[in-house]
């Protein structure tokens, strides 16, 4: 069957998930009607705080959790009607380690291929490739428990790729991974996406979503509160915060002269400037130099996406 | 690339389990051999020599089939209950749930693991029994069918128990309070015809009685209950447990949350 490139990689319609409660606890509505379409080839992020429902969503799509209602289609195939066929498209990198820690690395990867219907002999070349790509080939004959935390994360990725999935789902792939390794993983995922794999990840690192993804859905308390391209989300920001480093300490008398301007003093040589959307920064910088403040450096205050995120989540 | 999640997936599960059972043979195969050898020695040789013949055969010949069956039952049950519980506890079960293998293939994979261990143990224990007595084989087909089907049955039982078990202790509770008493009272050591009528009738409610008797029939051609009824009970229970496993997998309440 020739793949149809116009069919979305993932379609979710009004997806709900309620975890059954106990006598004391009334149960949790983890997803309250999520709808979403991710086209093939997309690089997509679910962004949300702890408990937002990201893992619940990924688990339902991957077949690890049972939904309460709604529809999910992977490459046009309903997970209710042809779960097995839908699952064959997916590679899953779960949030928590779920391989047998006593098993050898190579067996974890080859057995996974077997579960997807690929014999050991056929899977070997791809297993070698993914383990090499993720710098685990040298460790292939060691038990998984002998790997470091970062290596175990990479093993989860290698395992998910051995059957060459069309859609890769990653649930917080870089949680607890150091900066250098994280950047390495980003490069790896970018290449994978460029070669045609649809990538859907969850993260609470806003920088990660901003750096990697084209589209982002912000999810909070089981609902998507904003969805769009990274660019759209950034332009929706009503204000931008800049940090200005000054050459000399800013005096209290200087601050008096700046009354009425959206400027606050952070420390001796740092000012925070809040610019309304589309407001030119020239006036403010002119004012600063006119009262004798020399600007050394102007920087963005952290991730801009973070501001979108905070403003959206706080509105709730 | 052609993909066969049903056949290749099943083969992968079975291969992996076979390697595991053989690699840790001291935990999987040796214990029932030692226990059964002790039974043969004590009940068969030392005590059995002073016990009257049952159905015209010596006591040791009478108890060997029951003891072999006991080893098969315990091994099959223990294998699935522990591998499945461990997979659930370590979340490695998710590897299988996320894969395109249908639920029934995953169930078949676990059950086959239990049957492999049950049958291996059965063969080894029969081998050991030859040091204590000689064995006749009355009907090879009945013997093999009884052994394999009982093994399937207790592999399924182990699976269902592991699906419900929330702790390691829950596994042992069933073994201690249900499996062991039923096995000991299942006509391994005596013919139920020797019991007072009330206990004889009660014994008929014990499913293990039918398995032990069907298996013994394969060796000795004697049975306390009819062969047809025995196989009916075994196959009926297998169907009930398989349907239960499939429904539990599908609903996922205890598994996919
Ligand atoms: N097995 C479960 N049983 C009951 N409630 C659950 C279960 N799993 C998750 N929940 C609840 O559902 C909600 C969503 O959880 P989920 O794990 O999907 O969040 P998340 O966005 O992945 O969070 P995190 O960023 O911490 O991983 C939370 O309120 C959580 O307590
Ligand atoms: Mg999560």
Coordinates of C-alpha atoms and ligand atoms in Angstrom, one line a residue:
Chain A
X1 CA 0.0 0.0 0.0
X2 CA 1.5 3.3 -1.1
X3 CA 1.6 5.8 1.8
X4 CA -0.6 8.8 1.3
X5 CA 1.4 11.9 2.3
X6 CA -1.8 13.9 3.0
X7 CA -3.1 11.6 5.7
X8 CA -2.2 13.1 9.1
X9 CA 0.4 11.3 11.1
X10 CA -1.8 11.7 14.2
X11 CA -5.4 12.8 14.6
X12 CA -7.0 13.1 18.0
X13 CA -10.6 14.0 18.3
X14 CA -12.2 15.0 21.7
X15 CA -10.0 12.6 23.6
X16 CA -10.9 12.1 27.3
X17 CA -9.3 10.2 30.0
X18 CA -10.6 9.7 33.5
X19 CA -8.6 7.7 36.0
X20 CA -11.0 5.8 38.3
X21 CA -11.0 7.1 41.8
X22 CA -11.1 5.3 45.1
X23 CA -13.5 5.8 48.1
X24 CA -11.5 8.8 49.3
X25 CA -10.4 10.2 46.0
X26 CA -13.0 11.1 43.3
X27 CA -10.7 10.2 40.4
X28 CA -8.8 12.5 38.0
X29 CA -9.9 13.9 34.7
X30 CA -6.4 13.7 33.1
X31 CA -7.7 14.7 29.6
X32 CA -10.8 16.7 29.2
X33 CA -11.5 16.6 25.5
X34 CA -8.3 17.1 23.5
X35 CA -8.5 17.6 19.7
X36 CA -5.4 17.9 17.5
X37 CA -4.0 17.1 14.1
X38 CA -0.3 16.5 13.4
X39 CA 0.6 16.2 9.7
X40 CA 3.3 13.8 8.5
X41 CA 6.8 15.1 8.8
X42 CA 6.0 17.5 11.6
X43 CA 8.1 18.2 14.6
X44 CA 5.6 18.7 17.3
X45 CA 5.9 19.4 21.1
X46 CA 3.4 19.1 23.9
X47 CA 4.4 21.6 26.5
X48 CA 2.9 21.6 29.9
X49 CA 3.6 21.6 33.7
X50 CA 3.6 18.4 35.8
X51 CA 0.4 16.6 35.8
X52 CA -0.9 18.4 32.7
X53 CA -1.8 15.1 31.0
X54 CA 1.1 14.7 28.6
X55 CA 2.0 11.2 29.6
X56 CA -1.6 10.1 29.6
X57 CA -2.0 11.4 26.1
X58 CA 1.1 9.7 24.7
X59 CA 0.2 6.5 26.5
X60 CA -3.2 6.3 25.0
X61 CA -1.8 6.9 21.5
X62 CA 0.9 4.2 22.0
X63 CA -1.6 1.7 23.4
X64 CA -0.4 1.7 27.0
X65 CA -3.5 3.2 28.4
X66 CA -7.1 2.8 27.6
X67 CA -9.0 6.1 26.8
X68 CA -12.3 6.9 28.3
X69 CA -13.7 8.4 25.0
X70 CA -12.8 10.1 21.8
X71 CA -10.9 9.0 18.7
X72 CA -7.3 8.5 17.9
X73 CA -6.0 7.8 14.4
X74 CA -2.4 7.1 13.4
X75 CA -1.7 7.5 9.7
X76 CA -5.5 7.4 9.3
X77 CA -5.9 4.1 11.2
X78 CA -8.2 4.1 14.2
X79 CA -6.6 2.6 17.4
X80 CA -10.0 1.1 18.2
X81 CA -10.5 -0.7 14.9
X82 CA -7.0 -1.8 14.0
X83 CA -4.9 -1.2 17.1
X84 CA -2.2 -3.6 15.8
X85 CA -1.9 -1.9 12.5
X86 CA -1.8 1.6 14.1
X87 CA 0.8 0.6 16.6
X88 CA 3.2 -0.6 13.8
X89 CA 3.7 3.0 12.8
X90 CA 4.8 4.2 16.2
X91 CA 8.0 4.1 18.1
X92 CA 7.7 5.0 21.7
X93 CA 10.3 6.5 24.1
X94 CA 8.5 6.4 27.5
X95 CA 9.1 8.8 30.3
X96 CA 10.2 6.0 32.7
X97 CA 12.7 3.2 31.9
X98 CA 10.8 0.1 31.1
X99 CA 13.3 -2.4 29.8
X100 CA 14.5 -5.4 31.7
X101 CA 17.6 -4.1 33.5
X102 CA 19.2 -7.5 33.6
X103 CA 19.0 -8.0 29.9
X104 CA 21.8 -7.2 27.5
X105 CA 21.6 -3.9 25.5
X106 CA 21.6 -5.7 22.2
X107 CA 18.9 -8.1 23.2
X108 CA 16.7 -5.3 24.4
X109 CA 16.9 -3.8 20.9
X110 CA 16.6 -7.0 18.9
X111 CA 13.7 -8.4 21.0
X112 CA 11.9 -5.2 20.4
X113 CA 12.3 -5.7 16.6
X114 CA 10.9 -9.2 17.1
X115 CA 7.8 -7.8 18.8
X116 CA 7.3 -5.6 15.7
X117 CA 7.6 -8.7 13.5
X118 CA 11.2 -8.4 12.3
X119 CA 13.5 -11.4 12.8
X120 CA 16.8 -11.0 14.6
X121 CA 18.9 -11.5 11.5
X122 CA 16.9 -8.9 9.6
X123 CA 17.0 -6.4 12.5
X124 CA 20.7 -6.7 13.1
X125 CA 21.9 -4.0 10.6
X126 CA 19.3 -1.4 11.9
X127 CA 20.1 -2.3 15.5
X128 CA 23.8 -1.7 14.8
X129 CA 23.0 1.6 13.1
X130 CA 20.9 3.0 15.9
X131 CA 23.2 1.8 18.7
X132 CA 26.1 3.4 16.9
X133 CA 24.2 6.6 16.2
X134 CA 23.4 6.8 19.9
X135 CA 27.0 5.8 21.0
X136 CA 25.9 2.6 22.6
X137 CA 27.4 0.0 20.3
X138 CA 30.4 -0.5 22.6
X139 CA 28.0 -1.3 25.4
X140 CA 25.9 -3.8 23.4
X141 CA 26.9 -6.8 25.4
X142 CA 26.5 -5.3 28.8
X143 CA 23.4 -5.6 31.0
X144 CA 21.2 -2.5 30.9
X145 CA 21.7 -1.9 34.6
X146 CA 25.4 -1.2 33.9
X147 CA 24.5 1.9 31.8
X148 CA 24.6 5.4 33.2
X149 CA 21.3 7.4 33.4
X150 CA 22.0 9.2 30.1
X151 CA 22.9 6.0 28.4
X152 CA 19.7 4.4 29.5
X153 CA 17.8 7.3 28.0
X154 CA 19.6 6.8 24.8
X155 CA 18.9 3.1 24.9
X156 CA 15.2 4.0 25.1
X157 CA 15.6 6.0 21.9
X158 CA 17.6 3.3 20.1
X159 CA 15.0 0.7 21.1
X160 CA 12.2 2.9 19.7
X161 CA 13.9 3.2 16.4
X162 CA 14.9 -0.4 15.6
X163 CA 11.7 -1.0 13.6
X164 CA 12.0 2.3 11.7
X165 CA 8.8 3.9 12.9
X166 CA 7.1 6.6 10.8
X167 CA 6.0 8.4 14.0
X168 CA 8.3 8.8 17.0
X169 CA 6.7 9.6 20.3
X170 CA 9.0 10.8 23.0
X171 CA 7.8 11.5 26.5
X172 CA 10.3 13.9 28.1
X173 CA 13.3 12.5 26.3
X174 CA 15.8 14.9 27.8
X175 CA 14.6 14.9 31.4
X176 CA 17.7 14.6 33.7
X177 CA 20.1 14.7 30.8
X178 CA 23.1 17.1 30.9
X179 CA 23.3 20.1 28.6
X180 CA 25.9 18.6 26.2
X181 CA 24.0 15.4 25.8
X182 CA 20.8 17.2 25.4
X183 CA 22.2 19.2 22.5
X184 CA 23.5 15.9 21.0
X185 CA 20.0 14.4 21.2
X186 CA 18.5 17.5 19.7
X187 CA 20.8 17.2 16.7
X188 CA 20.0 13.5 16.4
X189 CA 16.2 14.2 16.5
X190 CA 16.5 17.0 14.0
X191 CA 18.3 14.7 11.5
X192 CA 15.7 12.0 12.1
X193 CA 12.9 14.5 11.4
X194 CA 14.7 15.8 8.2
X195 CA 14.8 12.2 7.0
X196 CA 11.0 12.0 7.2
X197 CA 10.1 10.8 10.6
X198 CA 7.3 12.6 12.3
X199 CA 8.4 13.5 15.8
X200 CA 6.0 14.3 18.7
X201 CA 7.6 15.0 22.0
X202 CA 6.5 16.2 25.4
X203 CA 8.7 18.5 27.5
X204 CA 8.6 21.1 30.2
X205 CA 11.8 22.6 28.9
X206 CA 10.5 25.5 26.9
X207 CA 13.8 26.0 25.3
X208 CA 13.6 22.6 23.9
X209 CA 10.3 23.2 22.2
X210 CA 11.6 26.6 20.9
X211 CA 14.8 25.1 19.5
X212 CA 13.5 22.0 18.0
X213 CA 9.9 22.1 17.1
X214 CA 7.8 23.8 14.4
X215 CA 4.5 23.4 16.2
X216 CA 3.7 23.4 19.8
X217 CA 0.5 22.7 21.9
X218 CA 0.4 24.0 25.4
X219 CA -1.5 21.7 27.6
X220 CA -2.6 22.4 31.1
X221 CA -4.9 20.5 33.4
X222 CA -6.0 18.2 30.6
X223 CA -6.8 20.8 28.0
X224 CA -4.9 22.3 25.1
X225 CA -4.9 26.0 25.9
X226 CA -3.0 27.1 22.9
X227 CA -1.7 25.5 19.7
X228 CA 0.3 26.9 16.8
X229 CA 3.7 27.3 15.3
X230 CA 6.4 28.5 17.6
X231 CA 6.5 31.8 15.7
X232 CA 2.7 32.3 16.1
X233 CA 2.9 31.7 19.8
X234 CA 5.8 34.1 20.1
X235 CA 4.1 36.9 18.2
X236 CA 1.0 36.4 20.3
X237 CA 3.1 37.7 23.3
X238 CA 1.6 40.9 24.5
X239 CA 4.9 42.1 25.9
X240 CA 8.6 41.3 25.7
X241 CA 11.0 41.6 28.6
X242 CA 14.5 42.7 28.0
X243 CA 17.4 42.8 30.4
X244 CA 19.8 45.7 30.0
X245 CA 23.3 45.6 31.5
X246 CA 24.7 49.0 32.3
X247 CA 28.3 50.1 32.5
X248 CA 28.1 51.9 35.8
X249 CA 25.8 51.1 38.7
X250 CA 22.4 52.7 38.3
X251 CA 21.7 55.3 41.0
X252 CA 18.5 55.9 42.8
X253 CA 18.4 59.4 41.3
X254 CA 18.6 57.8 37.8
X255 CA 15.5 55.7 38.7
X256 CA 13.7 58.9 39.7
X257 CA 14.3 60.3 36.3
X258 CA 12.9 57.1 34.7
X259 CA 9.6 57.2 36.5
X260 CA 6.8 56.5 34.1
X261 CA 8.9 54.2 31.9
X262 CA 8.4 50.4 32.1
X263 CA 11.7 49.9 33.7
X264 CA 12.7 48.3 37.0
X265 CA 16.0 47.8 38.6
X266 CA 17.0 44.2 39.1
X267 CA 20.5 44.8 40.6
X268 CA 23.2 47.4 40.6
X269 CA 23.9 47.1 36.9
X270 CA 20.8 45.4 35.5
X271 CA 17.6 47.0 34.4
X272 CA 14.5 45.1 33.3
X273 CA 12.6 46.7 30.4
X274 CA 9.1 45.6 29.6
X275 CA 8.1 46.4 26.0
X276 CA 4.5 46.3 24.9
X277 CA 3.8 44.5 21.7
X278 CA 5.0 46.5 18.7
X279 CA 6.3 49.3 20.8
X280 CA 9.7 50.6 19.5
X281 CA 12.6 50.3 21.9
X282 CA 14.3 53.4 20.6
X283 CA 12.5 55.9 22.9
X284 CA 13.6 54.0 26.0
X285 CA 17.2 53.5 24.9
X286 CA 17.4 57.2 24.0
X287 CA 16.0 58.2 27.4
X288 CA 18.6 55.9 29.1
X289 CA 21.5 57.5 27.3
X290 CA 20.1 61.0 27.9
X291 CA 20.4 60.6 31.6
X292 CA 23.9 59.2 31.3
X293 CA 23.4 55.5 31.5
X294 CA 25.7 53.6 29.3
X295 CA 24.4 50.3 27.9
X296 CA 26.8 47.4 27.7
X297 CA 24.5 44.7 26.6
X298 CA 20.8 43.9 25.9
X299 CA 19.5 40.4 26.3
X300 CA 16.3 38.5 26.2
X301 CA 15.1 37.4 29.6
X302 CA 15.3 33.6 29.2
X303 CA 13.1 31.7 26.8
X304 CA 10.5 33.9 25.2
X305 CA 8.2 30.9 24.9
X306 CA 8.4 30.7 28.6
X307 CA 6.7 34.0 28.8
X308 CA 3.9 32.8 26.6
X309 CA 3.6 29.8 28.7
X310 CA 3.5 31.5 32.0
X311 CA 1.0 34.1 30.8
X312 CA -1.3 31.4 29.5
X313 CA -1.0 29.1 32.5
X314 CA -1.5 32.0 34.9
X315 CA -4.6 33.2 33.1
X316 CA -6.3 30.0 34.1
Chain B
X1 CA 10.2 -5.4 4.5
X2 CA 7.6 -8.0 5.3
X3 CA 6.7 -8.0 9.0
X4 CA 5.1 -10.7 11.0
X5 CA 4.2 -9.5 14.4
X6 CA 2.2 -12.6 15.1
X7 CA 4.7 -15.3 14.2
X8 CA 7.9 -13.5 14.8
X9 CA 6.6 -11.7 17.9
X10 CA 5.5 -15.0 19.4
X11 CA 8.8 -16.7 18.5
X12 CA 10.7 -13.8 20.1
X13 CA 8.8 -14.2 23.3
X14 CA 9.2 -18.0 23.4
X15 CA 12.9 -18.0 22.5
X16 CA 13.6 -15.4 25.2
X17 CA 11.7 -17.4 27.8
X18 CA 13.4 -20.7 26.8
X19 CA 16.8 -19.1 27.2
X20 CA 15.9 -17.7 30.6
X21 CA 14.5 -21.0 31.9
X22 CA 17.6 -22.9 30.9
X23 CA 20.1 -20.2 31.9
X24 CA 18.8 -20.1 35.5
X25 CA 18.1 -23.9 35.6
X26 CA 19.1 -24.0 39.3
X27 CA 16.1 -21.9 40.1
X28 CA 13.7 -23.2 37.5
X29 CA 14.4 -26.9 36.9
X30 CA 16.4 -28.2 39.9
X31 CA 14.1 -27.5 42.8
X32 CA 11.2 -29.7 41.7
X33 CA 13.6 -32.4 40.9
X34 CA 15.0 -32.4 44.4
X35 CA 11.6 -32.2 46.0
X36 CA 10.1 -34.9 43.9
X37 CA 13.1 -37.2 44.5
X38 CA 12.6 -36.8 48.2
X39 CA 8.9 -37.7 47.9
X40 CA 9.9 -40.8 45.8
X41 CA 12.4 -41.8 48.4
X42 CA 10.3 -41.2 51.5
X43 CA 6.7 -42.0 50.5
X44 CA 7.5 -44.4 47.7
X45 CA 10.5 -46.4 49.0
X46 CA 10.6 -46.1 52.8
X47 CA 6.9 -45.8 53.7
X48 CA 5.5 -47.2 50.5
X49 CA 7.0 -50.6 51.0
X50 CA 4.7 -50.9 54.1
X51 CA 1.6 -49.7 52.3
X52 CA -0.9 -52.1 50.6
X53 CA -1.3 -52.1 46.8
X54 CA -3.8 -49.7 45.3
X55 CA -5.9 -50.8 42.3
X56 CA -3.4 -53.7 42.1
X57 CA -0.3 -51.6 41.7
X58 CA 2.5 -51.0 44.3
X59 CA 2.3 -47.7 46.2
X60 CA 5.3 -46.1 44.5
X61 CA 3.9 -46.9 41.1
X62 CA 0.6 -45.4 42.2
X63 CA 2.1 -42.1 43.4
X64 CA 4.7 -41.4 40.7
X65 CA 2.2 -40.1 38.1
X66 CA 0.6 -37.8 40.8
X67 CA 3.9 -36.5 42.0
X68 CA 5.0 -35.8 38.4
X69 CA 1.8 -34.0 37.8
X70 CA 2.3 -32.0 41.0
X71 CA 5.7 -30.8 39.7
X72 CA 4.2 -29.9 36.3
X73 CA 1.4 -27.9 37.9
X74 CA 3.6 -26.0 40.3
X75 CA 6.3 -25.2 37.7
X76 CA 3.8 -24.0 35.0
X77 CA 1.9 -21.9 37.5
X78 CA 5.0 -20.4 39.1
X79 CA 6.6 -19.6 35.7
X80 CA 3.7 -17.5 34.3
X81 CA 2.8 -15.9 37.6
X82 CA 6.3 -14.7 38.3
X83 CA 7.3 -13.7 34.7
X84 CA 4.1 -11.8 34.2
X85 CA 4.1 -10.2 37.6
X86 CA 7.8 -9.2 37.2
X87 CA 7.0 -7.8 33.7
X88 CA 4.2 -5.8 35.1
X89 CA 6.2 -4.6 38.1
X90 CA 9.2 -3.5 36.0
X91 CA 6.9 -2.2 33.3
X92 CA 8.6 -4.3 30.7
X93 CA 5.1 -5.5 29.8
X94 CA 4.7 -2.1 28.1
X95 CA 7.2 -3.2 25.5
X96 CA 4.6 -5.9 24.5
X97 CA 1.5 -3.6 24.9
X98 CA 3.0 -0.9 22.7
X99 CA 4.0 -3.4 20.0
X100 CA 1.7 -4.5 17.1
X101 CA 1.3 -8.0 18.6
X102 CA -2.3 -8.7 19.3
X103 CA -3.3 -9.4 22.9
X104 CA -3.9 -13.1 22.3
X105 CA -0.3 -13.5 21.0
X106 CA 1.1 -11.9 24.1
X107 CA -1.1 -14.2 26.2
X108 CA 0.1 -17.2 24.1
X109 CA 3.7 -16.2 24.6
X110 CA 3.4 -16.2 28.4
X111 CA 1.4 -19.4 28.5
X112 CA 3.9 -21.1 26.2
X113 CA 6.7 -20.1 28.6
X114 CA 4.8 -21.8 31.5
X115 CA 4.2 -24.9 29.4
X116 CA 7.8 -25.2 28.3
X117 CA 8.9 -25.1 31.9
X118 CA 6.1 -27.5 33.1
X119 CA 6.9 -30.0 30.3
X120 CA 10.7 -29.8 30.9
X121 CA 10.2 -30.4 34.6
X122 CA 7.8 -33.3 33.9
X123 CA 10.3 -35.0 31.6
X124 CA 13.2 -34.5 34.1
X125 CA 11.1 -35.8 37.1
X126 CA 10.0 -38.9 35.1
X127 CA 13.6 -39.5 34.5
X128 CA 14.4 -39.3 38.2
X129 CA 11.5 -41.6 39.1
X130 CA 13.2 -44.4 37.1
X131 CA 15.8 -44.6 39.8
X132 CA 13.1 -45.6 42.2
X133 CA 10.7 -47.7 40.2
X134 CA 10.1 -49.0 36.7
X135 CA 7.4 -47.3 34.7
X136 CA 4.8 -48.7 32.4
X137 CA 3.2 -46.7 29.7
X138 CA -0.4 -47.7 29.2
X139 CA -1.5 -44.9 26.8
X140 CA 1.1 -42.5 25.5
X141 CA -1.5 -40.2 23.9
X142 CA -3.5 -39.8 27.1
X143 CA -0.3 -39.2 29.1
X144 CA 1.0 -36.5 26.9
X145 CA -2.4 -34.8 26.4
X146 CA -3.0 -34.8 30.2
X147 CA 0.4 -33.3 30.9
X148 CA 0.4 -30.6 28.3
X149 CA -3.2 -29.5 28.9
X150 CA -2.7 -29.4 32.6
X151 CA 0.4 -27.3 32.0
X152 CA -1.6 -25.0 29.8
X153 CA -4.3 -24.7 32.4
X154 CA -2.0 -23.7 35.2
X155 CA 0.0 -21.4 33.0
X156 CA -3.3 -19.6 32.3
X157 CA -4.1 -19.6 36.1
X158 CA -0.7 -18.1 36.8
X159 CA -1.4 -15.4 34.3
X160 CA -4.8 -14.4 35.6
X161 CA -3.4 -14.4 39.2
X162 CA -0.5 -12.2 38.1
X163 CA -2.9 -9.7 36.4
X164 CA -4.7 -9.2 39.7
X165 CA -1.7 -9.4 42.0
X166 CA -0.7 -6.0 43.5
X167 CA 2.2 -7.4 45.5
X168 CA 4.6 -10.3 45.4
X169 CA 2.8 -11.7 48.5
X170 CA -0.4 -11.9 46.5
X171 CA 1.3 -14.5 44.4
X172 CA 2.3 -16.7 47.3
X173 CA -1.1 -16.4 48.9
X174 CA -2.8 -18.3 46.1
X175 CA 0.0 -20.9 46.0
X176 CA -0.1 -21.5 49.8
X177 CA -3.9 -21.4 50.4
X178 CA -5.3 -22.7 47.2
X179 CA -2.8 -24.5 45.0
X180 CA -0.9 -26.6 47.6
X181 CA -4.0 -27.9 49.5
X182 CA -5.8 -28.7 46.3
X183 CA -2.8 -30.6 45.0
X184 CA -2.3 -32.6 48.2
X185 CA -6.0 -33.4 48.3
X186 CA -6.2 -34.1 44.6
X187 CA -5.6 -37.9 44.8
X188 CA -1.8 -37.8 44.4
X189 CA -1.2 -40.0 47.5
X190 CA -4.4 -42.0 47.7
X191 CA -7.3 -43.3 45.7
X192 CA -10.5 -41.3 46.5
X193 CA -12.3 -44.7 46.6
X194 CA -10.5 -45.3 49.9
X195 CA -12.2 -42.3 51.5
X196 CA -15.4 -42.1 53.4
X197 CA -18.3 -41.2 51.1
X198 CA -18.6 -37.5 52.1
X199 CA -14.9 -36.8 51.5
X200 CA -15.0 -38.8 48.3
X201 CA -17.9 -36.5 47.1
X202 CA -16.0 -33.4 48.2
X203 CA -12.9 -34.5 46.4
X204 CA -14.9 -34.6 43.1
X205 CA -15.1 -30.8 43.4
X206 CA -11.3 -30.5 43.2
X207 CA -10.2 -30.0 39.6
X208 CA -6.7 -31.3 40.3
X209 CA -8.2 -34.7 41.0
X210 CA -9.2 -35.0 37.3
X211 CA -5.7 -34.0 36.0
X212 CA -3.9 -36.4 38.3
X213 CA -6.3 -39.3 37.4
X214 CA -6.1 -38.6 33.6
X215 CA -2.3 -38.6 33.8
X216 CA -2.2 -41.7 36.0
X217 CA -4.4 -43.4 33.4
X218 CA -1.8 -42.7 30.8
X219 CA 0.7 -44.7 32.8
X220 CA -1.3 -47.4 34.6
X221 CA -4.6 -47.5 32.8
X222 CA -6.5 -46.9 36.1
X223 CA -8.5 -43.9 37.2
X224 CA -10.9 -43.0 39.9
X225 CA -13.0 -40.9 37.5
X226 CA -14.0 -41.2 33.9
X227 CA -11.4 -40.1 31.4
X228 CA -13.9 -38.1 29.3
X229 CA -15.0 -36.2 32.4
X230 CA -11.4 -35.5 33.3
X231 CA -10.5 -34.0 29.9
X232 CA -13.9 -32.1 29.9
X233 CA -13.0 -30.5 33.2
X234 CA -9.5 -29.6 32.0
X235 CA -10.5 -28.2 28.7
X236 CA -13.5 -26.3 30.2
X237 CA -11.3 -24.6 32.7
X238 CA -8.7 -23.7 30.1
X239 CA -11.4 -22.0 28.0
X240 CA -12.7 -20.1 31.0
X241 CA -9.2 -18.8 32.0
X242 CA -8.3 -17.9 28.4
X243 CA -11.4 -15.9 27.9
X244 CA -10.9 -14.2 31.2
X245 CA -7.3 -13.3 30.2
X246 CA -8.3 -11.9 26.9
X247 CA -11.1 -9.8 28.5
X248 CA -8.7 -8.6 31.2
X249 CA -6.2 -7.6 28.6
X250 CA -8.8 -5.8 26.5
X251 CA -10.3 -3.9 29.4
X252 CA -6.9 -3.1 30.7
X253 CA -8.2 -2.0 34.1
X254 CA -5.4 -3.7 36.0
X255 CA -2.8 -3.4 33.2
X256 CA -3.0 -0.4 31.1
X257 CA -3.2 2.5 33.6
Ligands
LIG1 N1 -2.3 5.6 36.8 C1 -2.9 6.8 37.3 N2 -3.9 6.7 38.2 C2 -4.5 7.8 38.6 N3 -4.2 9.0 38.2 C3 -3.2 9.2 37.3 C4 -2.5 8.1 36.8 N4 -1.6 8.5 35.9 C5 -1.7 9.9 35.9 N5 -2.7 10.3 36.8 C6 -3.2 11.7 37.0 O1 -3.5 12.2 35.7 C7 -3.0 13.6 35.6 C8 -2.1 13.7 34.4 O2 -1.0 12.9 34.6 P1 0.1 12.7 33.5 O3 1.1 11.7 34.0 O4 -0.5 12.5 32.2 O5 0.8 14.2 33.5 P2 2.1 14.7 32.8 O6 1.7 15.9 32.0 O7 2.8 13.6 32.0 O8 3.0 15.1 34.0 P3 4.6 15.1 34.1 O9 5.2 16.3 33.5 O10 4.8 15.2 35.6 O11 5.1 13.8 33.6 C9 -2.4 13.9 36.9 O12 -3.3 14.5 37.7 C10 -2.0 12.5 37.5 O13 -2.1 12.6 38.9
LIG2 MG1 4.6 12.7 32.1

